[in-house]
Amino acid sequence: MLIDQNWKIQWFEPGEVRDLDVADPEYPDHFWIPAKVPGDVHSTLLEKKIIDDPYVGHNDQKCRWIERKVWWYRTEFHFHDPLPKEDRLELVFEGLDTYATVYLNGVELGSTENMFIAHTFDVTREIRPGRNVLAVKFDPIHLHVQGKKMDLWAPFAKERVWIRKAQMNFGWDWGPRLVTVGIWKEVRLEKRSLAKLESVFAKTLEVRDGIALVEVETEVRRFVKDVELDVEVSLSFGHETFVQTAPVRGHKASVVLEVTDPKLWWTHDVGMPHLYQLEVQLRSGGRTLQIHREEFGIRTLEVQRRDDEGKPVFTFVLNGVKLFAKGANWVPVDSMIGAAPDSRYAQLIRLAREAHMNMLRVWGGGIYEKDIFYQECNRQGILVWQDFMFACALYPDFNRNFMENVRQEIAAVIKRLRNYACLALWCGNNENDWLWEALSASGEIDTPFYGEKIYHELIPELLETLDPTRLYWPSSPYGGNDHNSAEEGDRHNWQVWHGNVEPRRFGEPLKQDYSVEGVSFKNYKKDLSTFVSEFGMHASANRYTLERRIPAGKFYWGSDELAYRNKDFHHQKGLLLMQGYTGIPTNVEEYLDYSMLTQAEGLKFGVEHYRRRKPSCSGALIWQLNDCWPGTSWSMIDYDLLPKASYYYAKKFFQPVLLSIDHEQGKDLTVWVVNDTLQAIDDVLHVDVCRFDGERVFQAEIPVAIGANRSVRVARFTEEEILRGTPANRVVVRLSLEGGDCENVYYLRDQKDLELPECRLHVTVDADKQEVTVSTDTLARFVKLELPAEKVIFSDNYFDLWPGRSKTVSIGHLEGKPVPLSELKVSAINGDRWI
């Protein structure tokens, strides 16, 4: 029984009212504020217009009072089911944020202090026939951290390390401080008879000779002693069903299913993500007590740490196939997490898949994601790198109560997520090992490595018992002499953007170079990492996303309101990046274009470098895919689910077959083909060099035969050879395959140095087909289509268009809604605007 109706909320000052008075079923709550559950206080107050939108202007500062109050939730529901003696009734809260005390009919059931896990209360005796009143009190967090040690290293907010809730709620360098509170997941009543399934663990033991062995372990809790129990386990795919039955001995039962001709789960880029229906029935004397159902993928997965020559690698091997992990880092989809609809998850993961991403990393400062996230990754064929929720801080592992809270959290999370085929790796934390060592060497930290016991003792100990099937990686980054070295393991490349001076070694201070050269994306070329799990740079959100959140008259370059959208402390980094590639913008139009172009070209430069290094490098996960609020950040898709230029670039630089050029100014050009597919390529590669007016100055046809899953250099040219006297800043290079739609475009000089002619765009709109066709009289650089609406997607955008060629772009909406084209704007960075 879902309890999602009739909820109300109200706030009080700490100590203003007696808890038992407010929890009393007869307490008058007639004029409390109606609320949605799941949800949170902020979204409720916003819906009722009690607070101004915290995503507009500086309104987030006006919401700070919310975190200082005591908040109560109340509802009433009716219950009429009979309760035989052998039955148990449990009240389950999937998510309480965070310090909550639960009352049913005026009886205190218990308190919670962890946002991340479910909390269950036995209410068999407390439930009443007919009307029942459920009340939940949420304490302000400051009452629970008073007197705690507050000098542990922790950027953004010192108190966060004591509180097991989303760390980004306290502010981060891409989002505001918005300390949420409330019932953020489902609440339900569950009735069980005689016994219940406590957990189900399904795992692929092996796949060999056309047979897969799948073991399913169950843990059972008995309510009545000496009753005989058994479990029936089945795996179904289409008309095929494989079934085994086993008795429950003590509290456990286990079966091994032999699946013939197994349909394996693959990432979408190399196969189909086949999913079986797993069903577990708990029975007694032929009577079914409980049925557990979930989707299950049969697959083998390991991380190769050494290649055949013994050199360090970090390669995910799925069903025996080595993958190059292409993807991005995932942060919470909204600062008001509880109110975010499931559709937002499905839409973001759809966009990731359409950009050819096969891995998402759930970053350790957010949440263990909602089930919908993992279900969609399962269905879409996207692997998940799963951090535990510890990020950029020292955590009080010296405190027994804190550690017990963490122990319960880790065990519950492992049990909840371990059956997902998409889950590829467990990771202990985000950057804690690296930053403690580096900042200790720099003198910024002078304490022991608090939190070390969590990542190097507690988590591996629990995983050994609860999920030994996946690699546990203590931290990200990790490996080598400096946990962020390129030598082995994974790396976060923050030489670009943050200007970190690399390489460094253990014991050396962490240095940064804030200069055009120090932060330049061309430094990616120096990175010889085996796996890059974070790298990126800022870009503005789209005009629509920003303009409607900035007060009237403040949407201009240099305004304090525009600057407030950027939560990174050092705004000059973005300026330095643009200075090196596009030049510094002088107005908001140039800022939108220049920041997006720099991010897009920079990520293209980095990803193509990493992919060319295959198999020595086996992964590139961009920081970051999405946003939690409408601001300027590293994201590829902004808060209104409008992709930035980098996203449309990613649809090309992440495609399974990549044509690329490795080139530095004044030096030779080498042409590469990267084939991530499992089929060989036998084709002809065309190299065309043209002036911006379309006149061809050079062309070449290169027969290419590229084996499956390989990266090969196929040609080398000098600048003189392909330019034939034409200035390098007046040409564009195009690569294409004769037998497919694979192509790529390059310029031989930075954007600021190109002598681009002014172009005139011709645009034809077909409203019935929801299509736009664009052509140009001369090269059009960075053609941009804009519509003032959220969730609008284009088949392509921010593209370059050659003279004499036209491009037809399909326009859609993530929710399938028709898109009115009357306000369409089309522009190019070197041309007029069509409206």
XYZ file of N, CA and C in Angstrom, residues 24-159:
408
model
N 0.364 13.770 17.838
C -0.934 13.265 18.279
C -1.922 13.219 17.110
N -2.662 12.131 16.950
C -3.607 12.032 15.832
C -4.640 13.162 15.789
N -4.923 13.776 16.935
C -5.948 14.822 16.960
C -5.355 16.224 16.850
N -4.082 16.322 16.628
C -3.481 17.653 16.499
C -4.079 18.365 15.286
N -4.487 19.623 15.432
C -5.129 20.326 14.306
C -4.124 20.734 13.226
N -4.217 20.088 12.068
C -3.316 20.423 10.960
C -4.103 20.883 9.727
N -5.326 21.374 9.972
C -6.222 21.693 8.856
C -5.621 22.712 7.898
N -4.845 23.637 8.402
C -4.337 24.723 7.566
C -2.838 24.602 7.287
N -2.336 23.386 7.460
C -0.967 23.137 7.038
C -0.886 23.197 5.501
N 0.332 23.123 5.003
C 0.589 23.304 3.572
C 0.525 21.940 2.870
N -0.374 21.759 1.901
C -0.400 20.485 1.165
C 0.952 20.226 0.489
N 1.378 18.970 0.528
C 2.705 18.619 -0.001
C 2.635 17.317 -0.781
N 3.583 17.182 -1.728
C 3.703 15.947 -2.489
C 4.765 15.057 -1.849
N 4.472 13.775 -1.812
C 5.436 12.762 -1.378
C 5.442 11.673 -2.432
N 6.622 11.379 -3.033
C 7.953 11.930 -2.753
C 8.066 13.411 -3.130
N 8.987 14.063 -2.443
C 9.228 15.472 -2.699
C 10.175 16.034 -1.670
N 10.052 17.329 -1.388
C 10.886 17.976 -0.388
C 10.244 19.295 -0.015
N 10.768 19.911 1.015
C 10.185 21.154 1.511
C 10.351 22.280 0.495
N 11.542 22.435 -0.062
C 11.787 23.533 -0.984
C 10.809 23.519 -2.165
N 10.642 22.351 -2.796
C 9.768 22.283 -3.962
C 8.310 22.532 -3.577
N 7.925 22.128 -2.368
C 6.565 22.388 -1.899
C 6.337 23.876 -1.698
N 7.263 24.535 -1.026
C 7.122 25.968 -0.785
C 7.159 26.749 -2.085
N 7.954 26.271 -3.041
C 8.015 26.932 -4.333
C 6.681 26.787 -5.072
N 6.135 25.589 -5.057
C 4.863 25.354 -5.735
C 3.752 26.228 -5.149
N 3.781 26.439 -3.841
C 2.755 27.239 -3.179
C 3.100 28.734 -3.164
N 4.192 29.086 -3.823
C 4.635 30.482 -3.935
C 4.933 31.112 -2.568
N 5.353 30.287 -1.635
C 5.767 30.792 -0.326
C 7.204 31.285 -0.391
N 7.993 30.681 -1.274
C 9.335 31.186 -1.535
C 9.442 31.529 -3.009
N 10.348 32.426 -3.335
C 10.658 32.721 -4.725
C 11.547 31.616 -5.280
N 11.478 31.434 -6.560
C 12.243 30.375 -7.211
C 13.724 30.507 -6.855
N 14.290 29.507 -6.141
C 15.699 29.614 -5.745
C 16.669 29.553 -6.913
N 16.185 29.228 -8.110
C 17.049 29.173 -9.278
C 17.055 30.481 -10.058
N 16.335 31.463 -9.573
C 16.285 32.772 -10.218
C 17.105 33.771 -9.411
N 17.944 34.531 -10.088
C 18.723 35.567 -9.423
C 19.486 35.029 -8.221
N 19.383 35.773 -7.105
C 20.023 35.376 -5.848
C 19.022 34.763 -4.871
N 17.902 34.259 -5.382
C 16.846 33.778 -4.492
C 17.263 32.598 -3.635
N 18.290 31.857 -4.054
C 18.742 30.759 -3.206
C 19.191 31.265 -1.843
N 19.710 32.492 -1.795
C 20.129 33.061 -0.511
C 18.923 33.353 0.375
N 17.789 33.659 -0.254
C 16.578 33.962 0.508
C 15.927 32.712 1.087
N 16.414 31.538 0.679
C 15.843 30.273 1.163
C 16.618 29.679 2.330
N 17.674 30.321 2.746
C 18.540 29.727 3.766
C 17.814 29.495 5.092
N 16.759 30.230 5.355
C 16.025 30.061 6.612
C 15.426 28.662 6.742
N 15.163 28.010 5.602
C 14.489 26.704 5.624
C 15.301 25.681 6.405
N 16.621 25.724 6.246
C 17.456 24.715 6.900
C 17.594 24.931 8.401
N 17.083 26.034 8.920
C 17.190 26.323 10.359
C 15.929 25.951 11.121
N 14.880 25.487 10.440
C 13.601 25.206 11.073
C 13.407 23.714 11.335
N 12.460 23.421 12.226
C 11.949 22.067 12.397
C 10.778 21.902 11.434
N 10.791 20.833 10.660
C 9.735 20.591 9.677
C 8.980 19.312 10.022
N 7.674 19.409 9.941
C 6.810 18.253 10.202
C 6.029 17.896 8.941
N 5.933 16.591 8.684
C 5.037 16.033 7.671
C 3.945 15.244 8.406
N 2.720 15.388 7.961
C 1.618 14.596 8.514
C 0.691 14.143 7.381
N 0.127 12.948 7.556
C -0.927 12.463 6.677
C -1.795 11.502 7.454
N -2.947 11.211 6.912
C -3.765 10.143 7.462
C -4.171 9.198 6.353
N -4.311 7.933 6.692
C -4.712 6.916 5.725
C -5.605 5.916 6.445
N -6.310 5.127 5.694
C -7.207 4.130 6.267
C -6.709 2.731 5.949
N -6.832 1.868 6.948
C -6.338 0.501 6.809
C -7.429 -0.444 7.309
N -7.810 -1.407 6.454
C -8.916 -2.297 6.814
C -8.571 -3.774 6.658
N -7.348 -4.105 6.243
C -7.003 -5.508 6.019
C -6.950 -6.266 7.340
N -7.399 -7.505 7.343
C -7.238 -8.333 8.554
C -5.770 -8.662 8.780
N -5.396 -8.848 10.010
C -4.008 -9.159 10.369
C -3.969 -10.432 11.215
N -3.865 -11.592 10.551
C -3.708 -12.839 11.320
C -2.437 -12.800 12.167
N -2.352 -13.679 13.139
C -1.243 -13.674 14.093
C 0.102 -13.872 13.412
N 0.120 -14.645 12.320
C 1.405 -14.926 11.663
C 1.839 -13.815 10.709
N 1.023 -12.763 10.572
C 1.357 -11.675 9.653
C 2.149 -10.578 10.346
N 2.916 -9.881 9.534
C 3.647 -8.703 10.001
C 3.334 -7.548 9.052
N 3.231 -6.375 9.619
C 2.993 -5.173 8.835
C 4.160 -4.231 9.049
N 4.806 -3.846 7.954
C 5.980 -2.978 8.033
C 5.723 -1.669 7.305
N 6.166 -0.584 7.933
C 6.118 0.748 7.348
C 7.503 1.041 6.788
N 7.572 1.273 5.477
C 8.862 1.435 4.802
C 8.966 2.854 4.241
N 10.013 3.544 4.625
C 10.373 4.829 4.034
C 11.597 4.589 3.165
N 11.460 4.750 1.867
C 12.597 4.526 0.978
C 13.654 5.612 1.123
N 13.244 6.822 1.546
C 14.224 7.888 1.705
C 13.719 9.002 2.595
N 14.433 9.259 3.686
C 14.132 10.352 4.610
C 15.347 11.264 4.686
N 15.140 12.546 4.449
C 16.232 13.522 4.336
C 16.086 14.573 5.439
N 16.880 14.472 6.538
C 17.804 13.401 6.877
C 17.585 12.985 8.336
N 17.545 13.961 9.277
C 17.367 13.628 10.695
C 15.877 13.605 10.997
N 15.293 12.412 10.973
C 13.841 12.275 11.064
C 13.448 11.408 12.258
N 12.298 11.718 12.837
C 11.666 10.882 13.855
C 10.263 10.570 13.373
N 9.902 9.280 13.419
C 8.663 8.798 12.824
C 7.671 8.412 13.919
N 6.415 8.875 13.746
C 5.341 8.583 14.692
C 4.151 8.020 13.934
N 3.552 6.968 14.486
C 2.306 6.435 13.961
C 1.279 6.427 15.083
N 0.202 7.157 14.865
C -0.868 7.273 15.856
C -0.336 7.719 17.216
N 0.603 8.648 17.165
C 1.150 9.223 18.387
C 2.243 8.416 19.041
N 2.605 7.250 18.481
C 3.650 6.391 19.044
C 4.950 6.629 18.276
N 6.020 6.922 19.006
C 7.316 7.129 18.367
C 7.895 5.789 17.951
N 8.133 5.631 16.648
C 8.658 4.375 16.118
C 10.178 4.341 16.076
N 10.803 5.506 15.947
C 12.256 5.536 15.900
C 12.743 6.719 15.110
N 14.067 6.894 15.102
C 14.691 8.025 14.429
C 15.667 7.537 13.367
N 15.949 8.408 12.401
C 16.867 8.082 11.312
C 17.884 9.200 11.161
N 19.028 8.875 10.543
C 20.066 9.874 10.329
C 20.859 9.591 9.064
N 20.169 9.065 8.042
C 20.858 8.748 6.799
C 19.887 8.907 5.636
N 20.184 9.860 4.755
C 19.341 10.126 3.586
C 19.373 8.993 2.568
N 20.465 8.243 2.535
C 20.757 7.385 1.396
C 20.055 6.035 1.407
N 19.487 5.616 2.527
C 18.994 4.243 2.633
C 17.546 4.217 3.103
N 16.898 3.085 2.902
C 15.523 2.895 3.351
C 15.487 2.632 4.858
N 14.362 2.974 5.467
C 14.165 2.753 6.905
C 12.833 2.039 7.096
N 12.862 0.931 7.832
C 11.693 0.077 7.991
C 11.312 -0.026 9.463
N 9.998 0.076 9.730
C 9.481 0.007 11.102
C 8.359 -1.034 11.143
N 8.411 -1.917 12.155
C 7.342 -2.890 12.374
C 6.174 -2.180 13.068
N 5.034 -2.135 12.398
C 3.872 -1.418 12.952
C 2.681 -2.361 13.126
N 2.972 -3.652 13.276
C 1.899 -4.633 13.377
C 0.945 -4.295 14.516
N 1.463 -3.867 15.652
C 0.618 -3.557 16.808
C 0.113 -2.132 16.803
N 0.835 -1.241 16.131
C 0.482 0.181 16.188
C -0.589 0.578 15.157
N -0.762 -0.256 14.129
C -1.763 0.063 13.122
C -3.160 -0.090 13.714
N -4.082 0.721 13.279
C -5.460 0.667 13.765
C -6.408 0.381 12.603
N -7.476 -0.365 12.861
C -8.510 -0.503 11.832
C -9.118 0.869 11.542
N -9.198 1.227 10.264
C -9.755 2.523 9.919
C -8.696 3.603 9.836
N -8.947 4.744 10.490
C -8.091 5.924 10.362
C -6.771 5.758 11.117
N -5.673 6.118 10.421
C -4.345 6.137 11.019
C -3.674 7.452 10.665
N -2.878 7.968 11.578
C -2.178 9.227 11.359
C -0.675 8.986 11.447
N 0.007 9.366 10.393
C 1.456 9.209 10.307
C 2.084 10.596 10.348
N 3.072 10.776 11.217
C 3.749 12.068 11.346
C 5.254 11.845 11.342
N 5.972 12.730 10.672
C 7.427 12.648 10.606
C 7.995 14.023 10.912
N 8.867 14.062 11.901
C 9.531 15.309 12.291
C 10.956 15.307 11.738
N 11.344 16.432 11.121
C 12.708 16.586 10.612
C 13.402 17.693 11.395
N 14.501 17.331 12.035
C 15.300 18.316 12.774
C 16.190 19.099 11.823
N 16.463 20.359 12.144
C 17.485 21.086 11.377
C 18.845 20.470 11.634
N 19.659 20.436 10.590
C 20.920 19.703 10.700
C 21.857 20.327 11.720
N 21.777 21.645 11.923
C 22.753 22.278 12.807
C 22.629 21.767 14.238
N 21.437 21.278 14.622
C 21.278 20.746 15.973
C 22.048 19.444 16.163
N 22.300 18.727 15.074
C 22.953 17.417 15.169
C 24.462 17.498 14.963
N 24.973 18.645 14.581
C 26.418 18.765 14.424
C 27.020 19.735 15.450
N 26.174 20.241 16.347
C 26.698 21.120 17.392
C 27.715 20.357 18.246
N 28.841 20.966 18.484
C 29.861 20.343 19.309
C 30.741 19.343 18.589
N 30.479 19.109 17.297
C 31.322 18.187 16.536
C 32.614 18.885 16.102
N 33.604 18.061 15.832
C 34.893 18.570 15.367
C 34.711 19.185 13.988
N 34.991 20.482 13.868
C 34.719 21.201 12.629
C 35.985 21.698 11.930
N 37.111 21.101 12.233
C 38.341 21.545 11.573
C 38.882 20.497 10.598
N 38.041 19.495 10.261
C 38.453 18.548 9.234
C 38.425 19.234 7.877
N 39.386 18.915 7.031
C 39.442 19.537 5.713
C 38.189 19.164 4.933
N 37.439 20.182 4.495
C 36.210 19.961 3.736
C 35.828 21.253 3.038
N 36.111 21.378 1.759
C 35.688 22.577 1.034
C 34.163 22.707 1.021
N 33.700 23.915 0.832
C 32.291 24.275 0.650
C 31.513 24.349 1.962
N 31.680 23.383 2.881
C 30.962 23.439 4.156
C 31.578 22.420 5.111
N 31.995 22.871 6.281
C 32.661 21.988 7.230
C 31.708 20.941 7.819
N 30.431 21.317 8.003
C 29.529 20.416 8.715
C 29.134 19.199 7.891
